Coordinates of C-alpha atoms in Angstrom, one line a residue:
Chain A
X1 CA 70.8 -8.7 14.9
X2 CA 70.6 -12.0 16.8
X3 CA 66.6 -12.0 15.9
X4 CA 67.3 -11.1 12.4
X5 CA 69.6 -13.9 11.9
X6 CA 67.6 -16.4 13.7
X7 CA 64.4 -15.9 12.0
X8 CA 63.6 -19.3 10.3
X9 CA 60.7 -21.1 8.5
X10 CA 58.8 -23.1 11.0
X11 CA 56.4 -25.6 9.8
X12 CA 55.8 -27.8 12.6
X13 CA 53.7 -26.4 15.8
X14 CA 52.8 -27.5 19.1
X15 CA 48.9 -26.5 19.5
X16 CA 49.6 -24.2 22.5
X17 CA 47.8 -20.8 22.0
X18 CA 49.5 -17.4 21.8
X19 CA 48.5 -14.8 23.9
X20 CA 46.4 -11.7 23.0
X21 CA 49.4 -9.8 24.4
X22 CA 51.9 -11.3 22.1
X23 CA 49.4 -11.0 19.0
X24 CA 48.9 -7.4 19.8
X25 CA 52.8 -6.9 20.1
X26 CA 53.3 -8.6 16.6
X27 CA 50.7 -6.4 15.3
X28 CA 52.3 -3.5 16.8
X29 CA 55.7 -4.4 15.1
X30 CA 53.6 -4.9 11.6
X31 CA 52.6 -1.4 11.9
X32 CA 55.7 0.3 12.6
X33 CA 56.7 -0.9 8.7
X34 CA 57.2 1.9 6.5
X35 CA 54.9 2.3 3.4
X36 CA 55.4 4.6 0.5
X37 CA 54.4 8.1 1.4
X38 CA 53.2 6.6 4.6
X39 CA 49.6 5.6 3.3
X40 CA 49.5 2.7 5.5
X41 CA 47.6 0.9 3.2
X42 CA 47.8 -2.1 4.7
X43 CA 45.2 -4.1 7.1
X44 CA 45.8 -7.4 9.3
X45 CA 43.4 -10.1 9.7
X46 CA 43.9 -12.3 13.1
X47 CA 42.8 -16.1 12.3
X48 CA 42.4 -18.3 15.4
X49 CA 39.4 -20.4 14.3
X50 CA 40.4 -23.9 14.1
X51 CA 37.3 -24.4 11.5
X52 CA 38.6 -21.4 9.2
X53 CA 42.1 -22.9 9.4
X54 CA 40.8 -26.1 8.0
X55 CA 39.2 -24.2 5.5
X56 CA 42.4 -22.5 4.8
X57 CA 44.2 -25.8 4.0
X58 CA 41.9 -26.5 1.3
X59 CA 42.6 -23.5 -0.5
X60 CA 46.1 -23.1 0.2
X61 CA 48.2 -26.3 -0.8
X62 CA 51.5 -24.9 0.7
X63 CA 49.7 -23.9 4.0
X64 CA 49.1 -27.7 5.4
X65 CA 51.3 -26.5 8.4
X66 CA 48.4 -24.4 9.7
X67 CA 46.8 -27.7 11.1
X68 CA 48.2 -27.8 14.6
X69 CA 49.4 -23.8 14.4
X70 CA 47.1 -21.9 17.0
X71 CA 46.9 -18.9 14.8
X72 CA 47.7 -16.9 11.5
X73 CA 47.9 -13.2 10.5
X74 CA 46.7 -12.2 7.0
X75 CA 48.3 -9.3 5.7
X76 CA 46.1 -7.4 3.4
X77 CA 46.5 -4.3 1.1
X78 CA 44.1 -1.6 -0.1
X79 CA 45.8 -0.3 -3.4
X80 CA 43.1 2.6 -3.8
X81 CA 44.6 4.3 -0.6
X82 CA 48.2 4.6 -2.1
X83 CA 49.3 7.9 -2.4
X84 CA 52.0 6.5 -5.1
X85 CA 50.5 3.9 -6.8
X86 CA 51.9 0.4 -7.0
X87 CA 54.2 0.1 -3.8
X88 CA 51.8 -2.1 -2.0
X89 CA 53.3 -5.5 -2.7
X90 CA 56.8 -4.4 -1.3
X91 CA 55.0 -2.5 1.8
X92 CA 53.3 -5.8 2.5
X93 CA 56.7 -7.7 2.1
X94 CA 58.1 -5.1 4.8
X95 CA 55.0 -5.6 7.3
X96 CA 55.3 -9.4 6.5
X97 CA 59.1 -9.2 7.7
X98 CA 58.4 -7.2 10.3
X99 CA 55.6 -9.7 11.7
X100 CA 58.4 -12.7 11.6
X101 CA 61.1 -10.6 13.3
X102 CA 58.6 -9.5 16.1
X103 CA 57.4 -13.3 16.5
X104 CA 61.1 -14.5 16.5
X105 CA 61.5 -12.0 19.1
X106 CA 59.0 -13.4 21.7
X107 CA 60.0 -16.9 20.8
X108 CA 57.0 -17.7 18.4
X109 CA 57.7 -19.7 15.4
X110 CA 56.3 -18.6 11.9
X111 CA 56.3 -18.9 8.4
X112 CA 55.4 -16.6 5.6
X113 CA 52.7 -18.4 3.0
X114 CA 52.4 -16.4 -0.3
X115 CA 48.8 -15.5 -1.5
X116 CA 49.0 -12.6 -4.0
X117 CA 49.8 -12.6 -6.9
X118 CA 48.2 -16.1 -7.2
X119 CA 44.9 -15.0 -8.4
X120 CA 43.0 -18.3 -7.4
X121 CA 44.2 -17.8 -4.2
X122 CA 43.4 -14.3 -3.4
X123 CA 39.7 -15.0 -4.8
X124 CA 39.5 -18.1 -2.6
X125 CA 40.7 -16.1 0.5
X126 CA 38.5 -13.3 -0.3
X127 CA 35.5 -15.6 -0.3
X128 CA 36.4 -17.3 2.7
X129 CA 37.2 -14.6 4.8
X130 CA 34.5 -11.9 3.3
X131 CA 37.5 -9.7 2.3
X132 CA 35.8 -6.9 -0.1
X133 CA 37.1 -7.0 -3.6
X134 CA 39.1 -3.6 -3.3
X135 CA 41.2 -5.5 -0.7
X136 CA 44.0 -7.6 -1.6
X137 CA 45.1 -10.5 1.0
X138 CA 49.0 -10.4 0.1
X139 CA 50.2 -12.8 2.6
X140 CA 49.3 -15.4 5.4
X141 CA 51.9 -15.8 8.6
X142 CA 51.1 -18.7 10.2
X143 CA 52.2 -18.5 14.0
X144 CA 52.9 -21.3 16.7
X145 CA 55.1 -22.7 19.2
X146 CA 57.8 -24.7 17.3
X147 CA 57.4 -28.3 17.7
X148 CA 61.1 -29.2 17.0
X149 CA 64.2 -27.6 16.1
X150 CA 64.2 -26.4 12.5
X151 CA 68.0 -25.7 11.6
X152 CA 68.8 -22.2 10.7
X153 CA 69.8 -21.6 6.8
X154 CA 72.9 -19.9 5.9
X155 CA 72.0 -17.5 3.3
X156 CA 75.1 -14.9 3.1
X157 CA 76.2 -15.0 -0.5
X158 CA 78.9 -12.3 -1.0
X159 CA 78.5 -12.9 -5.0
X160 CA 75.1 -11.0 -4.7
X161 CA 76.8 -7.9 -3.8
X162 CA 77.9 -5.4 -6.6
X163 CA 80.2 -2.3 -5.7
X164 CA 79.4 1.0 -7.4
X165 CA 78.4 -0.3 -10.5
X166 CA 77.2 -3.8 -12.0
X167 CA 79.7 -4.4 -14.7
Chain B
X1 CA 61.4 -4.5 19.3
X2 CA 63.0 -1.3 20.2
X3 CA 64.5 -1.2 17.0
X4 CA 61.6 -2.3 15.2
X5 CA 59.6 0.7 16.8
X6 CA 62.5 3.5 16.5
X7 CA 62.9 2.9 12.8
X8 CA 62.3 6.1 10.9
X9 CA 62.8 8.1 7.7
X10 CA 65.9 9.9 7.9
X11 CA 66.3 12.7 5.3
X12 CA 69.2 14.7 6.7
X13 CA 72.6 13.4 7.1
X14 CA 76.2 13.9 8.3
X15 CA 78.7 13.4 5.5
X16 CA 80.5 11.0 8.1
X17 CA 81.3 7.7 6.3
X18 CA 80.0 4.3 7.4
X19 CA 82.5 1.7 7.9
X20 CA 82.7 -1.3 5.8
X21 CA 82.2 -3.6 8.6
X22 CA 78.7 -1.7 9.1
X23 CA 78.0 -1.9 5.4
X24 CA 78.4 -5.7 5.7
X25 CA 76.5 -6.0 8.8
X26 CA 74.0 -4.6 7.1
X27 CA 74.1 -6.7 3.8
X28 CA 74.0 -9.9 6.0
X29 CA 71.0 -8.7 7.6
X30 CA 69.3 -8.2 4.1
X31 CA 70.2 -11.7 3.0
X32 CA 68.8 -13.3 6.2
X33 CA 65.6 -12.3 4.6
X34 CA 63.2 -15.0 3.3
X35 CA 62.1 -15.1 -0.2
X36 CA 59.6 -17.3 -1.8
X37 CA 60.8 -21.0 -2.3
X38 CA 63.8 -20.0 -0.8
X39 CA 65.0 -18.8 -4.3
X40 CA 67.1 -15.9 -3.2
X41 CA 66.4 -13.8 -6.2
X42 CA 68.0 -10.4 -5.0
X43 CA 71.2 -8.7 -5.5
X44 CA 72.4 -5.7 -3.5
X45 CA 74.5 -2.6 -4.9
X46 CA 76.6 -0.4 -2.8
X47 CA 77.0 3.0 -4.1
X48 CA 79.4 5.4 -2.1
X49 CA 80.8 7.3 -5.1
X50 CA 79.4 10.9 -4.8
X51 CA 79.6 11.5 -8.5
X52 CA 77.1 8.6 -8.6
X53 CA 74.9 10.1 -6.1
X54 CA 74.8 13.2 -8.3
X55 CA 73.6 11.3 -11.1
X56 CA 70.9 9.5 -8.8
X57 CA 69.9 13.0 -7.6
X58 CA 69.1 13.9 -11.5
X59 CA 67.1 10.4 -11.8
X60 CA 65.0 10.2 -9.0
X61 CA 63.5 13.3 -7.8
X62 CA 62.4 12.3 -4.3
X63 CA 65.9 11.2 -3.5
X64 CA 67.5 14.5 -3.1
X65 CA 68.7 14.1 0.6
X66 CA 71.6 11.5 -1.1
X67 CA 73.3 14.9 -1.4
X68 CA 75.0 14.7 2.1
X69 CA 74.7 10.9 2.5
X70 CA 77.9 8.6 2.4
X71 CA 76.1 5.6 1.0
X72 CA 73.1 4.0 -0.5
X73 CA 72.1 0.4 -1.1
X74 CA 70.0 -0.6 -4.0
X75 CA 67.7 -3.7 -3.7
X76 CA 67.6 -5.6 -7.1
X77 CA 65.6 -8.6 -8.0
X78 CA 66.1 -11.3 -10.8
X79 CA 62.6 -12.4 -11.6
X80 CA 63.9 -15.1 -13.8
X81 CA 65.5 -17.2 -11.2
X82 CA 62.4 -17.5 -9.1
X83 CA 60.8 -20.5 -7.9
X84 CA 57.5 -19.2 -7.5
X85 CA 56.9 -16.3 -10.0
X86 CA 55.7 -13.1 -9.1
X87 CA 56.7 -13.0 -5.3
X88 CA 59.9 -10.6 -5.9
X89 CA 58.3 -7.5 -5.1
X90 CA 57.3 -8.7 -1.8
X91 CA 60.7 -10.1 -0.9
X92 CA 62.5 -7.3 -2.1
X93 CA 60.2 -5.4 0.3
X94 CA 61.2 -7.7 3.1
X95 CA 65.1 -7.4 2.3
X96 CA 64.8 -3.4 2.3
X97 CA 63.1 -3.7 5.8
X98 CA 65.7 -5.9 7.2
X99 CA 68.5 -3.2 6.0
X100 CA 66.1 -0.4 7.7
X101 CA 66.3 -2.4 10.6
X102 CA 70.1 -3.2 10.7
X103 CA 70.9 0.2 10.1
X104 CA 69.0 1.3 12.9
X105 CA 70.6 -1.3 15.1
X106 CA 73.9 0.3 14.4
X107 CA 72.8 3.8 14.9
X108 CA 72.5 4.7 11.3
X109 CA 69.8 6.5 9.5
X110 CA 68.1 5.4 6.4
X111 CA 65.2 6.2 4.2
X112 CA 63.5 3.8 1.6
X113 CA 63.2 5.5 -1.9
X114 CA 60.9 3.2 -4.5
X115 CA 62.4 2.8 -7.9
X116 CA 60.1 -0.2 -9.2
X117 CA 57.3 -0.1 -10.4
X118 CA 58.5 3.1 -11.5
X119 CA 59.0 2.2 -15.1
X120 CA 61.3 5.3 -16.2
X121 CA 63.2 5.3 -12.9
X122 CA 63.9 1.6 -13.4
X123 CA 65.4 2.3 -17.0
X124 CA 67.2 5.2 -15.8
X125 CA 68.9 3.0 -12.9
X126 CA 69.8 0.5 -15.3
X127 CA 71.5 2.9 -17.7
X128 CA 73.5 4.6 -14.9
X129 CA 74.5 1.6 -13.1
X130 CA 75.1 -0.8 -16.1
X131 CA 72.5 -3.2 -14.6
X132 CA 71.4 -5.9 -17.0
X133 CA 67.7 -5.7 -18.6
X134 CA 67.0 -8.9 -16.6
X135 CA 67.8 -7.4 -13.4
X136 CA 65.1 -5.0 -11.9
X137 CA 66.4 -2.3 -9.3
X138 CA 63.6 -2.2 -6.9
X139 CA 64.2 0.0 -4.0
X140 CA 67.2 2.5 -3.0
X141 CA 68.1 2.8 0.8
X142 CA 69.9 5.9 1.6
X143 CA 72.3 5.5 4.5
X144 CA 74.1 7.9 6.9
X145 CA 74.5 9.1 10.3
X146 CA 71.5 11.6 11.2
X147 CA 71.7 15.2 11.2
X148 CA 69.2 16.1 13.5
X149 CA 66.4 14.2 15.5
X150 CA 63.5 13.4 13.3
X151 CA 60.6 12.3 15.8
X152 CA 58.9 9.1 15.3
X153 CA 55.6 8.6 14.0
X154 CA 53.0 6.9 15.6
X155 CA 51.5 4.0 13.3
X156 CA 49.3 1.9 15.8
X157 CA 46.1 1.8 14.3
X158 CA 43.8 -0.7 16.0
X159 CA 40.9 -0.2 13.2
X160 CA 43.3 -1.9 10.8
X161 CA 42.8 -5.2 12.4
X162 CA 40.0 -7.6 12.0
X163 CA 39.1 -10.7 13.4
X164 CA 38.5 -13.9 12.1
X165 CA 36.3 -12.2 9.2
X166 CA 36.4 -9.2 7.4
X167 CA 32.7 -8.5 8.0

Protein backbone atom coordinates (compact mmCIF):
# COMPACT_ATOMS: atom_id res chain seq x y z
CA UNK A 1 0.00 0.00 0.00
CA UNK A 2 2.90 2.34 0.70
CA UNK A 3 3.96 1.73 -2.88
CA UNK A 4 0.44 2.34 -4.20
CA UNK A 5 0.25 5.64 -2.36
CA UNK A 6 3.80 6.76 -3.16
CA UNK A 7 3.39 6.32 -6.92
CA UNK A 8 3.76 9.70 -8.61
CA UNK A 9 4.46 11.17 -12.03
CA UNK A 10 8.16 11.92 -12.33
CA UNK A 11 9.18 14.29 -15.12
CA UNK A 12 12.86 14.94 -14.36
CA UNK A 13 15.37 12.13 -14.58
CA UNK A 14 19.02 11.36 -13.99
CA UNK A 15 20.64 9.71 -17.00
CA UNK A 16 21.64 6.60 -15.03
CA UNK A 17 20.67 3.38 -16.83
CA UNK A 18 18.13 0.97 -15.38
CA UNK A 19 19.44 -2.60 -15.13
CA UNK A 20 18.06 -5.34 -17.37
CA UNK A 21 17.08 -7.13 -14.19
CA UNK A 22 14.90 -4.21 -13.13
CA UNK A 23 13.38 -3.93 -16.61
CA UNK A 24 12.47 -7.62 -16.47
CA UNK A 25 11.02 -7.20 -12.99
CA UNK A 26 8.82 -4.40 -14.32
CA UNK A 27 7.74 -6.44 -17.37
CA UNK A 28 6.91 -9.39 -15.16
CA UNK A 29 4.63 -7.10 -13.16
CA UNK A 30 3.03 -5.84 -16.37
CA UNK A 31 2.21 -9.37 -17.47
CA UNK A 32 0.75 -10.19 -14.05
CA UNK A 33 -2.12 -7.84 -14.84
CA UNK A 34 -5.48 -9.35 -15.72
CA UNK A 35 -7.03 -9.21 -19.18
CA UNK A 36 -10.65 -9.86 -20.17
CA UNK A 37 -11.04 -13.63 -20.63
CA UNK A 38 -7.28 -13.93 -19.90
CA UNK A 39 -6.64 -13.11 -23.58
CA UNK A 40 -3.32 -11.41 -22.76
CA UNK A 41 -3.72 -9.26 -25.83
CA UNK A 42 -0.82 -7.02 -24.80
CA UNK A 43 2.74 -6.57 -26.07
CA UNK A 44 5.52 -4.53 -24.52
CA UNK A 45 8.30 -2.63 -26.27
CA UNK A 46 11.45 -1.59 -24.42
CA UNK A 47 13.10 1.51 -25.89
CA UNK A 48 16.52 2.54 -24.60
CA UNK A 49 18.04 3.95 -27.78
CA UNK A 50 18.57 7.71 -27.32
CA UNK A 51 18.10 8.39 -31.04
CA UNK A 52 14.68 6.77 -30.83
CA UNK A 53 13.94 8.86 -27.74
CA UNK A 54 14.75 11.98 -29.77
CA UNK A 55 12.35 10.85 -32.49
CA UNK A 56 9.68 10.23 -29.85
CA UNK A 57 10.13 13.81 -28.60
CA UNK A 58 9.21 14.97 -32.11
CA UNK A 59 6.01 12.94 -32.34
CA UNK A 60 4.73 13.27 -28.76
CA UNK A 61 4.78 16.86 -27.54
CA UNK A 62 3.89 15.85 -23.96
CA UNK A 63 6.78 13.38 -23.69
CA UNK A 64 9.72 15.80 -23.65
CA UNK A 65 10.84 14.38 -20.29
CA UNK A 66 12.18 11.37 -22.20
CA UNK A 67 15.20 13.53 -23.15
CA UNK A 68 17.15 12.55 -20.04
CA UNK A 69 15.42 9.28 -19.19
CA UNK A 70 17.31 6.05 -19.83
CA UNK A 71 14.35 3.91 -20.89
CA UNK A 72 10.70 3.71 -21.86
CA UNK A 73 8.20 0.90 -22.17
CA UNK A 74 5.39 1.09 -24.70
CA UNK A 75 2.28 -0.93 -23.91
CA UNK A 76 0.65 -2.18 -27.10
CA UNK A 77 -2.59 -4.06 -27.65
CA UNK A 78 -3.64 -6.58 -30.29
CA UNK A 79 -7.44 -6.22 -30.40
CA UNK A 80 -7.88 -9.13 -32.85
CA UNK A 81 -6.83 -11.74 -30.29
CA UNK A 82 -9.34 -10.62 -27.66
CA UNK A 83 -11.82 -13.16 -26.36
CA UNK A 84 -14.28 -10.43 -25.37
CA UNK A 85 -14.00 -7.53 -27.82
CA UNK A 86 -13.39 -3.97 -26.71
CA UNK A 87 -11.77 -4.40 -23.31
CA UNK A 88 -8.22 -3.81 -24.52
CA UNK A 89 -7.93 -0.13 -23.52
CA UNK A 90 -8.90 -1.00 -19.93
CA UNK A 91 -6.55 -3.99 -19.92
CA UNK A 92 -3.73 -1.79 -21.21
CA UNK A 93 -4.53 0.67 -18.41
CA UNK A 94 -4.21 -2.10 -15.83
CA UNK A 95 -0.88 -3.29 -17.30
CA UNK A 96 0.37 0.31 -17.35
CA UNK A 97 -0.57 0.73 -13.70
CA UNK A 98 1.37 -2.42 -12.79
CA UNK A 99 4.41 -1.02 -14.62
CA UNK A 100 4.17 2.24 -12.65
CA UNK A 101 3.86 0.35 -9.37
CA UNK A 102 6.68 -2.10 -10.04
CA UNK A 103 8.96 0.80 -10.99
CA UNK A 104 7.99 2.62 -7.78
CA UNK A 105 8.77 -0.55 -5.80
CA UNK A 106 12.28 -0.50 -7.31
CA UNK A 107 12.83 3.19 -6.56
CA UNK A 108 12.53 4.03 -10.26
CA UNK A 109 10.54 7.11 -11.29
CA UNK A 110 7.95 6.90 -14.03
CA UNK A 111 5.35 8.84 -15.92
CA UNK A 112 2.43 7.63 -18.05
CA UNK A 113 2.26 9.28 -21.49
CA UNK A 114 -0.91 8.68 -23.43
CA UNK A 115 -0.81 7.51 -27.05
CA UNK A 116 -4.19 5.88 -27.92
CA UNK A 117 -6.85 7.22 -28.65
CA UNK A 118 -4.93 10.08 -30.31
CA UNK A 119 -5.01 8.69 -33.86
CA UNK A 120 -2.16 10.80 -35.15
CA UNK A 121 0.12 9.71 -32.31
CA UNK A 122 -0.83 6.06 -32.81
CA UNK A 123 0.09 6.28 -36.52
CA UNK A 124 3.39 8.06 -35.84
CA UNK A 125 4.48 5.55 -33.21
CA UNK A 126 3.53 2.69 -35.56
CA UNK A 127 5.68 4.22 -38.27
CA UNK A 128 8.66 5.06 -36.05
CA UNK A 129 8.82 1.63 -34.39
CA UNK A 130 7.67 -0.56 -37.30
CA UNK A 131 4.58 -1.60 -35.38
CA UNK A 132 2.12 -3.52 -37.59
CA UNK A 133 -1.26 -1.98 -38.36
CA UNK A 134 -3.16 -4.52 -36.25
CA UNK A 135 -1.19 -3.57 -33.13
CA UNK A 136 -2.13 -0.39 -31.25
CA UNK A 137 0.47 1.45 -29.19
CA UNK A 138 -1.67 2.49 -26.22
CA UNK A 139 0.62 4.10 -23.66
CA UNK A 140 4.27 4.90 -23.07
CA UNK A 141 5.83 4.78 -19.63
CA UNK A 142 9.03 6.78 -19.30
CA UNK A 143 11.37 5.31 -16.69
CA UNK A 144 14.40 6.59 -14.82
CA UNK A 145 15.81 7.60 -11.48
CA UNK A 146 14.25 10.82 -10.30
CA UNK A 147 16.30 14.00 -10.41
CA UNK A 148 14.61 16.00 -7.65
CA UNK A 149 11.73 15.17 -5.39
CA UNK A 150 8.29 15.73 -6.90
CA UNK A 151 5.74 16.08 -4.09
CA UNK A 152 2.97 13.52 -3.82
CA UNK A 153 -0.53 14.59 -4.83
CA UNK A 154 -3.42 14.08 -2.46
CA UNK A 155 -6.20 12.36 -4.38
CA UNK A 156 -8.57 11.13 -1.66
CA UNK A 157 -12.02 12.53 -2.43
CA UNK A 158 -14.80 10.94 -0.38
CA UNK A 159 -17.34 12.83 -2.50
CA UNK A 160 -16.47 10.45 -5.34
CA UNK A 161 -17.98 7.52 -3.42
CA UNK A 162 -21.64 6.48 -3.61
CA UNK A 163 -23.17 3.80 -1.43
CA UNK A 164 -25.73 1.32 -2.78
CA UNK A 165 -27.31 3.70 -5.28
CA UNK A 166 -26.29 6.84 -7.13
CA UNK A 167 -29.28 8.97 -6.15
CA UNK B 1 5.75 -7.32 -5.89
CA UNK B 2 4.55 -10.38 -4.00
CA UNK B 3 1.13 -8.75 -4.01
CA UNK B 4 1.32 -7.93 -7.70
CA UNK B 5 2.18 -11.53 -8.52
CA UNK B 6 -0.29 -13.11 -6.10
CA UNK B 7 -3.30 -11.20 -7.49
CA UNK B 8 -5.74 -13.68 -8.98
CA UNK B 9 -9.39 -13.89 -9.99
CA UNK B 10 -11.40 -15.37 -7.13
CA UNK B 11 -14.85 -16.70 -8.03
CA UNK B 12 -15.90 -18.47 -4.82
CA UNK B 13 -16.46 -16.50 -1.65
CA UNK B 14 -17.28 -16.95 2.01
CA UNK B 15 -20.19 -14.75 3.08
CA UNK B 16 -18.11 -12.95 5.76
CA UNK B 17 -18.49 -9.18 5.55
CA UNK B 18 -15.55 -6.92 4.69
CA UNK B 19 -15.00 -4.15 7.24
CA UNK B 20 -15.69 -0.53 6.35
CA UNK B 21 -12.06 0.13 7.18
CA UNK B 22 -10.94 -2.33 4.52
CA UNK B 23 -13.40 -0.92 1.99
CA UNK B 24 -11.98 2.56 2.63
CA UNK B 25 -8.43 1.24 2.30
CA UNK B 26 -9.35 -0.21 -1.09
CA UNK B 27 -11.07 3.02 -2.22
CA UNK B 28 -8.04 5.03 -1.14
CA UNK B 29 -5.90 2.81 -3.35
CA UNK B 30 -8.35 3.28 -6.23
CA UNK B 31 -8.08 7.06 -5.97
CA UNK B 32 -4.28 6.88 -5.86
CA UNK B 33 -4.32 5.78 -9.50
CA UNK B 34 -3.31 8.29 -12.13
CA UNK B 35 -5.70 9.86 -14.63
CA UNK B 36 -4.88 11.72 -17.85
CA UNK B 37 -4.19 15.34 -16.92
CA UNK B 38 -5.06 14.40 -13.31
CA UNK B 39 -8.74 14.89 -14.21
CA UNK B 40 -9.86 12.22 -11.69
CA UNK B 41 -12.90 11.55 -13.83
CA UNK B 42 -13.78 8.45 -11.81
CA UNK B 43 -16.51 7.65 -9.28
CA UNK B 44 -16.84 4.55 -7.14
CA UNK B 45 -20.01 2.81 -5.97
CA UNK B 46 -19.99 0.40 -3.04
CA UNK B 47 -22.73 -2.22 -3.23
CA UNK B 48 -23.30 -4.48 -0.23
CA UNK B 49 -27.06 -4.93 -0.42
CA UNK B 50 -27.82 -8.58 -1.23
CA UNK B 51 -31.03 -7.68 -3.06
CA UNK B 52 -29.01 -5.47 -5.37
CA UNK B 53 -26.52 -8.31 -5.84
CA UNK B 54 -29.41 -10.53 -6.94
CA UNK B 55 -30.47 -7.91 -9.48
CA UNK B 56 -26.89 -7.67 -10.73
CA UNK B 57 -26.88 -11.45 -11.30
CA UNK B 58 -29.83 -10.95 -13.63
CA UNK B 59 -28.19 -8.26 -15.73
CA UNK B 60 -24.60 -9.58 -15.83
CA UNK B 61 -24.43 -13.25 -16.75
CA UNK B 62 -20.70 -13.45 -16.03
CA UNK B 63 -21.08 -12.08 -12.49
CA UNK B 64 -22.88 -14.99 -10.82
CA UNK B 65 -20.08 -15.26 -8.24
CA UNK B 66 -21.55 -12.19 -6.56
CA UNK B 67 -24.19 -14.50 -5.03
CA UNK B 68 -22.07 -15.28 -1.97
CA UNK B 69 -19.80 -12.25 -2.01
CA UNK B 70 -20.33 -9.59 0.65
CA UNK B 71 -19.48 -6.56 -1.46
CA UNK B 72 -18.74 -5.11 -4.87
CA UNK B 73 -17.25 -1.85 -6.09
CA UNK B 74 -18.33 -0.38 -9.41
CA UNK B 75 -15.83 1.90 -11.12
CA UNK B 76 -17.61 4.62 -13.07
CA UNK B 77 -16.26 7.31 -15.37
CA UNK B 78 -17.48 10.81 -16.16
CA UNK B 79 -16.07 11.47 -19.65
CA UNK B 80 -17.30 15.10 -19.71
CA UNK B 81 -14.86 16.20 -17.01
CA UNK B 82 -11.80 14.86 -18.78
CA UNK B 83 -8.99 17.26 -19.58
CA UNK B 84 -7.75 15.07 -22.44
CA UNK B 85 -10.72 13.30 -24.07
CA UNK B 86 -10.89 9.57 -24.52
CA UNK B 87 -8.50 8.28 -21.87
CA UNK B 88 -11.21 7.33 -19.37
CA UNK B 89 -11.36 3.58 -20.20
CA UNK B 90 -7.62 3.26 -19.58
CA UNK B 91 -7.85 5.34 -16.41
CA UNK B 92 -10.72 3.15 -15.18
CA UNK B 93 -8.55 0.11 -15.90
CA UNK B 94 -5.74 1.54 -13.78
CA UNK B 95 -8.13 2.32 -10.90
CA UNK B 96 -9.61 -1.18 -11.18
CA UNK B 97 -6.13 -2.69 -11.01
CA UNK B 98 -5.37 -0.70 -7.83
CA UNK B 99 -8.60 -2.02 -6.29
CA UNK B 100 -7.59 -5.61 -7.09
CA UNK B 101 -4.12 -5.07 -5.63
CA UNK B 102 -5.30 -3.33 -2.45
CA UNK B 103 -7.81 -6.13 -1.86
CA UNK B 104 -5.05 -8.72 -2.37
CA UNK B 105 -2.87 -6.83 0.13
CA UNK B 106 -5.68 -7.17 2.69
CA UNK B 107 -6.18 -10.89 2.02
CA UNK B 108 -9.48 -10.18 0.27
CA UNK B 109 -10.30 -12.06 -2.94
CA UNK B 110 -11.54 -10.19 -5.99
CA UNK B 111 -12.57 -10.57 -9.59
CA UNK B 112 -12.89 -7.98 -12.34
CA UNK B 113 -16.23 -8.13 -14.19
CA UNK B 114 -16.43 -6.05 -17.35
CA UNK B 115 -19.35 -3.69 -17.97
CA UNK B 116 -18.29 -1.09 -20.57
CA UNK B 117 -18.12 -1.35 -23.63
CA UNK B 118 -21.11 -3.74 -23.56
CA UNK B 119 -23.83 -1.16 -24.22
CA UNK B 120 -26.67 -3.27 -22.92
CA UNK B 121 -24.87 -3.91 -19.63
CA UNK B 122 -24.02 -0.23 -19.26
CA UNK B 123 -27.68 0.72 -19.70
CA UNK B 124 -28.94 -1.93 -17.29
CA UNK B 125 -26.47 -0.94 -14.56
CA UNK B 126 -27.41 2.71 -15.07
CA UNK B 127 -31.06 1.83 -14.61
CA UNK B 128 -30.57 -0.48 -11.63
CA UNK B 129 -28.35 1.91 -9.69
CA UNK B 130 -29.86 5.25 -10.78
CA UNK B 131 -26.63 6.22 -12.49
CA UNK B 132 -27.05 9.38 -14.61
CA UNK B 133 -26.67 9.13 -18.37
CA UNK B 134 -23.41 11.08 -18.42
CA UNK B 135 -21.75 8.58 -16.06
CA UNK B 136 -20.50 5.28 -17.48
CA UNK B 137 -20.26 2.20 -15.25
CA UNK B 138 -17.02 0.69 -16.58
CA UNK B 139 -16.15 -2.27 -14.37
CA UNK B 140 -17.38 -4.11 -11.31
CA UNK B 141 -15.01 -5.68 -8.82
CA UNK B 142 -16.57 -8.40 -6.67
CA UNK B 143 -14.91 -8.62 -3.26
CA UNK B 144 -14.89 -11.24 -0.49
CA UNK B 145 -12.80 -13.73 1.42
CA UNK B 146 -11.91 -16.67 -0.79
CA UNK B 147 -13.67 -19.98 -0.23
CA UNK B 148 -11.07 -22.38 -1.57
CA UNK B 149 -7.66 -21.77 -3.04
CA UNK B 150 -7.67 -20.86 -6.74
CA UNK B 151 -4.22 -21.57 -8.20
CA UNK B 152 -2.19 -18.70 -9.57
CA UNK B 153 -1.87 -18.39 -13.36
CA UNK B 154 1.56 -18.11 -14.93
CA UNK B 155 1.48 -15.16 -17.31
CA UNK B 156 5.17 -14.51 -18.04
CA UNK B 157 5.62 -14.62 -21.81
CA UNK B 158 8.98 -13.28 -23.00
CA UNK B 159 7.72 -13.55 -26.61
CA UNK B 160 5.46 -10.56 -25.84
CA UNK B 161 8.50 -8.30 -25.46
CA UNK B 162 10.14 -6.40 -28.32
CA UNK B 163 13.37 -4.44 -27.96
CA UNK B 164 13.89 -1.08 -29.70
CA UNK B 165 11.77 -1.89 -32.76
CA UNK B 166 8.94 -4.23 -33.63
CA UNK B 167 10.51 -5.77 -36.72
